[in-house]
Structures are given as C-alpha cells and as structure tokens.
XYZ file of C-alpha atoms in Angstrom:
378
model
C 40.260 40.179 203.020
C 39.055 43.710 202.354
C 39.802 45.106 198.904
C 39.338 48.599 197.510
C 38.741 49.270 193.824
C 41.642 51.145 192.293
C 39.511 54.074 191.137
C 38.281 54.504 194.723
C 41.735 54.226 196.278
C 42.552 57.498 198.070
C 46.320 57.959 198.320
C 45.874 61.124 200.389
C 44.019 59.195 203.091
C 46.663 56.459 202.992
C 49.314 59.116 203.649
C 47.286 60.568 206.522
C 47.078 57.145 208.156
C 50.778 56.518 207.535
C 51.533 59.757 209.384
C 49.370 58.566 212.293
C 51.257 55.259 212.389
C 54.612 57.036 212.441
C 53.452 59.511 215.084
C 51.639 57.171 217.471
C 53.151 53.707 216.891
C 56.532 54.425 215.338
C 59.208 51.876 214.483
C 60.640 49.365 216.931
C 64.448 49.371 217.237
C 66.899 47.022 218.959
C 70.213 48.616 217.992
C 71.253 50.555 221.097
C 73.225 53.045 218.997
C 70.100 54.468 217.372
C 68.249 56.129 220.270
C 71.093 58.512 221.295
C 71.598 59.561 217.661
C 67.947 60.494 217.073
C 66.777 61.657 220.516
C 66.978 65.375 219.698
C 64.756 65.147 216.630
C 62.558 62.084 217.196
C 60.686 60.648 220.175
C 62.091 57.563 221.914
C 59.373 55.536 223.671
C 60.246 52.177 225.262
C 62.218 50.740 222.386
C 60.218 52.497 219.673
C 61.052 55.603 217.670
C 58.075 57.866 216.956
C 58.064 60.652 214.387
C 56.489 64.073 215.012
C 54.339 64.924 212.021
C 56.461 67.885 210.967
C 59.557 65.642 210.865
C 57.817 62.974 208.771
C 56.505 65.647 206.397
C 59.962 67.166 206.047
C 61.565 63.879 205.080
C 58.688 63.058 202.721
C 59.379 66.362 200.968
C 63.066 65.451 200.852
C 62.183 62.169 199.128
C 60.246 64.152 196.513
C 63.123 66.587 196.005
C 65.893 63.981 195.831
C 64.196 61.332 193.734
C 61.222 63.037 192.136
C 61.021 62.889 188.375
C 58.360 62.587 185.773
C 57.905 59.102 184.394
C 59.672 58.882 181.034
C 57.739 58.822 177.814
C 56.467 55.324 177.035
C 59.359 53.571 175.254
C 58.894 52.124 171.802
C 60.763 49.013 172.898
C 60.146 46.817 175.930
C 63.069 46.086 178.244
C 63.049 42.641 179.839
C 65.629 41.299 182.258
C 66.434 38.115 184.123
C 66.487 37.532 187.862
C 69.681 36.543 189.687
C 67.806 34.585 192.366
C 67.311 31.306 190.477
C 68.685 28.341 192.403
C 67.996 25.772 189.647
C 68.073 25.565 185.863
C 66.160 23.530 183.300
C 68.437 21.466 181.072
C 66.934 21.546 177.550
C 68.866 18.387 176.635
C 66.907 16.092 178.940
C 64.145 18.330 180.330
C 65.356 17.883 183.923
C 65.532 20.603 186.561
C 69.015 20.650 188.118
C 70.663 22.675 190.895
C 72.812 25.559 189.706
C 76.561 25.240 190.193
C 79.225 27.837 189.445
C 79.748 26.583 185.885
C 76.060 26.639 184.934
C 75.668 30.122 186.411
C 78.703 31.348 184.450
C 77.507 29.708 181.221
C 74.045 31.207 181.442
C 75.386 34.594 182.552
C 77.394 34.651 179.324
C 74.191 33.947 177.394
C 72.434 36.815 179.172
C 75.379 39.103 178.404
C 75.341 38.158 174.713
C 71.625 38.930 174.455
C 72.177 42.201 176.332
C 74.906 43.238 173.894
C 72.444 42.613 171.069
C 69.813 44.727 172.837
C 67.417 41.807 173.243
C 67.248 41.423 177.032
C 69.189 42.307 180.162
C 70.244 41.030 183.540
C 73.269 40.016 185.553
C 74.343 36.698 187.009
C 71.955 33.915 186.020
C 71.466 32.470 189.487
C 72.811 31.322 192.834
C 75.288 28.393 192.736
C 74.384 25.579 195.102
C 77.805 23.868 195.117
C 79.378 26.396 197.503
C 78.692 26.847 201.234
C 75.384 28.580 201.945
C 77.030 31.641 203.483
C 79.116 32.102 200.301
C 76.397 31.632 197.690
C 75.308 35.245 197.200
C 78.936 36.369 197.335
C 79.743 33.944 194.498
C 76.727 35.215 192.539
C 78.020 38.776 192.906
C 81.547 37.738 191.896
C 80.244 36.029 188.742
C 78.131 39.111 188.025
C 81.208 41.359 188.302
C 83.372 39.172 186.059
C 80.897 38.162 183.348
C 78.170 40.852 183.163
C 78.179 44.072 181.168
C 77.059 46.195 184.105
C 77.497 44.503 187.502
C 74.598 45.190 189.837
C 74.456 46.074 193.512
C 75.125 43.735 196.391
C 71.594 43.256 197.564
C 70.991 42.458 201.226
C 74.081 41.365 203.171
C 73.501 39.497 206.406
C 76.974 39.133 207.947
C 79.950 41.353 208.640
C 82.337 38.750 207.213
C 80.531 38.890 203.869
C 80.477 42.686 203.988
C 84.280 42.763 204.038
C 84.455 40.546 200.934
C 81.926 42.694 199.076
C 83.904 45.823 199.956
C 87.145 44.281 198.672
C 85.540 43.274 195.373
C 84.128 46.786 194.915
C 87.469 48.442 195.640
C 89.504 46.121 193.391
C 87.054 46.436 190.477
C 86.321 50.134 191.162
C 82.583 49.537 191.421
C 79.998 51.608 193.319
C 79.370 50.457 196.883
C 75.795 49.804 197.958
C 73.905 47.716 200.485
C 70.238 46.826 200.494
C 68.255 46.917 203.730
C 65.005 45.206 204.562
C 63.391 46.139 207.844
C 61.246 43.457 209.467
C 57.529 44.024 208.985
C 55.466 45.048 210.770
C 57.202 48.276 211.806
C 60.509 46.862 213.079
C 63.609 48.816 212.085
C 65.975 45.984 212.934
C 67.983 43.160 211.442
C 71.556 42.515 210.352
C 71.242 44.498 207.118
C 70.096 47.586 209.073
C 72.993 47.280 211.539
C 75.559 46.789 208.759
C 74.246 49.814 206.860
C 74.611 51.981 209.976
C 78.137 50.677 210.622
C 79.477 50.936 207.051
C 77.583 53.822 205.416
C 80.502 56.224 205.937
C 82.667 54.259 203.471
C 81.123 55.865 200.421
C 78.203 53.462 200.390
C 74.641 53.959 199.163
C 71.968 52.428 201.393
C 68.907 50.926 199.692
C 65.481 50.819 201.377
C 63.079 47.995 200.548
C 60.541 46.990 203.221
C 58.462 43.977 202.161
C 55.145 43.881 204.057
C 52.789 41.050 203.070
C 49.034 41.657 203.028
C 47.306 39.597 205.702
C 50.591 38.191 207.058
C 52.919 40.979 208.184
C 50.474 43.760 207.286
C 46.724 44.176 207.959
C 44.301 42.157 205.819
C 42.933 45.448 204.525
C 44.041 47.043 201.267
C 44.019 50.628 202.583
C 45.706 49.952 205.935
C 48.289 47.580 204.464
C 49.412 50.311 202.078
C 49.424 52.816 204.944
C 51.823 50.500 206.779
C 54.003 50.148 203.668
C 54.225 53.926 203.290
C 54.992 54.330 207.007
C 57.773 51.734 206.822
C 59.339 53.311 203.732
C 59.195 56.931 204.869
C 60.069 55.953 208.451
C 63.126 53.938 207.348
C 64.323 56.825 205.198
C 63.817 59.331 208.033
C 65.595 57.122 210.584
C 68.613 56.571 208.350
C 68.825 60.285 207.611
C 68.496 61.200 211.288
C 71.297 58.718 212.052
C 73.565 60.630 209.664
C 73.293 58.463 206.545
C 73.631 60.744 203.513
C 73.648 58.421 200.507
C 70.279 56.654 200.418
C 68.469 55.031 197.520
C 64.861 55.800 196.680
C 62.355 53.936 198.909
C 60.602 51.147 197.029
C 56.992 51.424 198.360
C 55.926 47.807 197.844
C 53.249 45.483 199.179
C 53.264 41.737 198.574
C 50.182 39.533 198.532
C 50.206 36.073 200.068
C 48.834 33.066 198.214
C 48.165 30.435 200.927
C 47.238 27.783 198.358
C 50.721 27.868 196.838
C 52.622 28.908 200.000
C 54.095 31.916 198.193
C 53.232 35.453 197.161
C 50.989 36.222 194.201
C 52.631 36.918 190.862
C 51.078 36.910 187.388
C 47.609 37.142 188.958
C 44.954 39.901 189.150
C 45.914 40.563 192.780
C 49.516 41.202 191.756
C 48.430 43.552 188.966
C 46.286 45.487 191.453
C 49.299 45.817 193.762
C 51.545 47.060 190.929
C 49.029 49.687 189.820
C 48.403 50.795 193.405
C 52.134 51.051 193.971
C 52.373 53.268 190.909
C 49.689 55.541 192.406
C 51.640 55.718 195.676
C 54.871 56.570 193.862
C 53.136 59.250 191.796
C 51.890 60.820 195.039
C 55.522 61.228 196.094
C 56.535 62.465 192.651
C 58.472 59.299 191.828
C 58.672 57.684 188.379
C 57.207 54.315 187.463
C 59.712 51.518 187.971
C 60.094 47.927 186.870
C 57.402 45.326 187.403
C 57.596 41.572 188.025
C 55.324 40.882 185.070
C 57.220 37.986 183.485
C 57.282 35.782 186.581
C 55.118 32.721 185.999
C 53.986 29.665 187.931
C 54.784 27.164 185.187
C 57.814 24.908 185.739
C 58.491 24.138 182.075
C 58.621 26.289 178.911
C 55.160 25.218 177.780
C 52.046 26.975 176.490
C 51.043 27.993 180.021
C 54.368 29.774 180.537
C 54.036 31.489 177.151
C 50.482 32.671 177.884
C 51.383 33.995 181.346
C 54.438 35.815 180.031
C 52.551 37.179 177.045
C 49.829 38.526 179.363
C 52.433 40.123 181.632
C 54.287 41.642 178.701
C 51.048 43.082 177.298
C 50.184 44.625 180.660
C 53.636 46.154 180.880
C 53.140 47.626 177.413
C 49.655 48.969 178.150
C 50.560 50.492 181.527
C 53.984 51.828 180.475
C 56.185 49.939 182.925
C 59.705 50.555 181.536
C 61.312 47.291 182.671
C 59.805 43.832 183.052
C 61.419 41.311 185.386
C 61.442 37.543 184.986
C 62.863 36.874 181.506
C 63.937 33.243 181.267
C 62.440 32.454 184.653
C 60.098 29.598 185.565
C 58.319 28.792 188.837
C 58.587 32.507 189.668
C 62.347 33.131 190.065
C 63.389 29.630 191.152
C 64.293 28.027 187.795
C 66.276 29.554 184.922
C 65.570 28.192 181.448
C 67.771 29.275 178.509
C 65.064 27.947 176.185
C 62.430 30.095 177.913
C 64.694 33.150 177.701
C 64.806 32.886 173.908
C 61.016 32.404 173.837
C 60.627 35.510 176.012
C 62.673 37.541 173.532
C 60.234 36.471 170.788
C 57.260 37.383 173.013
C 58.825 40.797 173.607
C 59.275 41.378 169.872
C 55.665 40.388 169.185
C 54.251 42.710 171.847
C 56.451 45.595 170.664
C 54.692 45.345 167.307
C 51.232 45.841 168.784
C 49.817 49.319 168.297
C 48.528 50.788 171.581
C 48.050 54.494 170.833
C 44.560 54.397 169.294
C 43.678 58.084 169.387
C 40.835 57.813 166.891
C 38.556 54.980 165.857
C 38.544 54.540 162.055
C 35.111 55.067 160.544
C 35.683 53.114 157.321
C 36.435 49.528 158.401
C 36.644 48.296 154.771
C 39.449 50.709 153.880
C 41.351 49.672 156.997
C 41.069 45.987 156.076
C 42.094 46.646 152.469
C 45.134 48.568 153.697
C 46.096 45.670 155.932
C 46.079 43.056 153.147
C 47.981 45.045 150.546
C-alpha cells in the first residue's frame, strides 16, 4: 500500500490525473438510454462514455459555482448526530444485543428527537427494523423518520421501482422534498438500479444525490494518489453525465474514499488511516471551493458502552473540534453503525459537553506560568 504524507499531497496533480481518467478511460454504462442522450457532447466508445477535457472542466466549474462556499466559522458548540443504519440495539436492562423491530426503532427515535429538541444531539430514525420483509426495511425506517423526527431526512439509495413509488407517495402526502441517492459501482461504472431510477424519475421535482464509494486497494488502486484521482473522476464524471442527460436538480458530489481493513472485514473508522482520508477529502473539497462537511468521527469498534468506546469517541470528538468539522456522525452507535445504545448516546452527549469546554484557540503562549495557575485555582 503506497501512502503519501498529507503535506506532500498535491491536489492539482490528482485533478490532472482525474481528467486523464475521464478523457481516456471514461465511465462504463449499461443503460441503453444514456448514449443517445450524451452523444453530441461526450464520446461514446464501446459501452464507455469518455469526457473531452473542456467538458469535464466546464462541469467542474459548475460544481464550484453551484455548491461553492467558504467553510463556516468554527462553531462554539459541537453537533453530533446518530446514524439510521443500526440493525440492532443494546438493551441496558440485561446488556444483550437484540435485533431492532419497529417498536424499538420508534422508541429510540423519540429519544433522539427529545435530545434534538434540547439541542444536545441530532439524527432521524434510530435504525432499521428487522421484523419486516427485507425489501420493506428501509421504507419502514423512512416512514418512522417522517412520523417521529423533527426534520425527516432524504430517502437514501432506492434499489427498486416498487419502493420508489412508495417513497414518492409518502413525500407527496407529507409535503416533503423529494430526493434519491445514487451510488455508481466502483471502479468507474455508471450503472446500477439507483442510477436508472434517478434517470427515470428526476423530472418529478426530485434532487439526485451523488455518492461514489471507492475503496482503497479493493475497488480503487492501492495507491493514495491514484485512488483519490479515481474518486474525483467518479464524482465529477457522475455529475457531468447526469447533467448531460438533462438532470437539473443535483446534490453536491461527496468526494469520498474508504479504506479497507482486511483484519476486521470492514472499512477503517476511528483509526489513523480514516483520519488521513477525512483530512485529504477536506483538501479535495477545498480545491473545488466546497465547505467542510460532517465526519464519521464517533464511529467506534467497541460493542458495549465501556471505557474503550468512551476513549474512541472522545478522541474522535477532539479531532472534530481541532479540525473544525461541523457535524460528527455516530452518536449512540457501537460496532461502527451496527448497534444503537441509548446508554451510549447519553454518554456521548457528556463527551460532547466536555470537549466543547476545551480551549483550542491558543494564539499566545503565556509567559508567567505561576499567574496562570493561580488564576485557575481561584
């Protein structure tokens, strides 16, 4: 695995290589509707869509113009929020991990809402109920989110047309914004059910989200520079393809790279590799004039609310504070985002309060240490 130190990471060269990828390799497509729609502006080569450099540059500039903004001033308070992907919960009464059902998701969503109303943490539905058919689980999560959350979130990635119709009905009845997430298949494949559904339904007042998820050494090269070049190519290429296909309402590309952890059969979180990826992602986003976003800095590998979980979450919260990430994901979560623990959520609120009290803006070093100590004990 080839790594590059962050201070030596050249975003300009990454962008140059991303342009080469888009120009010479392009994105593979399987939807037969795409080629006729883009043939006048892009190059169609044996099932792949290639992007002339001037076209890629134009859409990159459009990303800057549509979504560009300075990162906000570092907030005095830290915002933490819970994931909606938990499939299990930890019962504090007996210490057992149990599958979520609709009632436990509703109960914990109400807890999250109460804490949100008090300004302590945020989030939507507390998880994915396992007592409904698999194809209905994310629909039920969204329904619970709409009924019991303060601000219902988007739909995420929808994988079937039948589910799309239900999501549309819920949005229309509750007068909610319509949105669909898309996740092209790395490496460099603009295909999949979410892509096809976005192309078929975008004209119904729907915003299309773009979130490629390349994994270093798995679906992206085992090279820090080239893996990020692929990520940039997939994000800009997806945006350009949607726009060329006539999609007007598009969310800001995410520009992410995940790191595989073969020992745990999952991606790295709460580890130095993950921190390096978050900081590199911030550099990439700054290159495109985009603000700093949330970070998965409260996801931990512990399965119980013990000292290990507290230390990992404290470290993540401190990093979020020091590097000015405005939102931290993973409040109340254990074993990454698999287990929701109401006990851990309350602990995370206390961790947040503690970190908020730490002074980070040391502009000058005091010369008289005795006077500083005397001031502190008065």
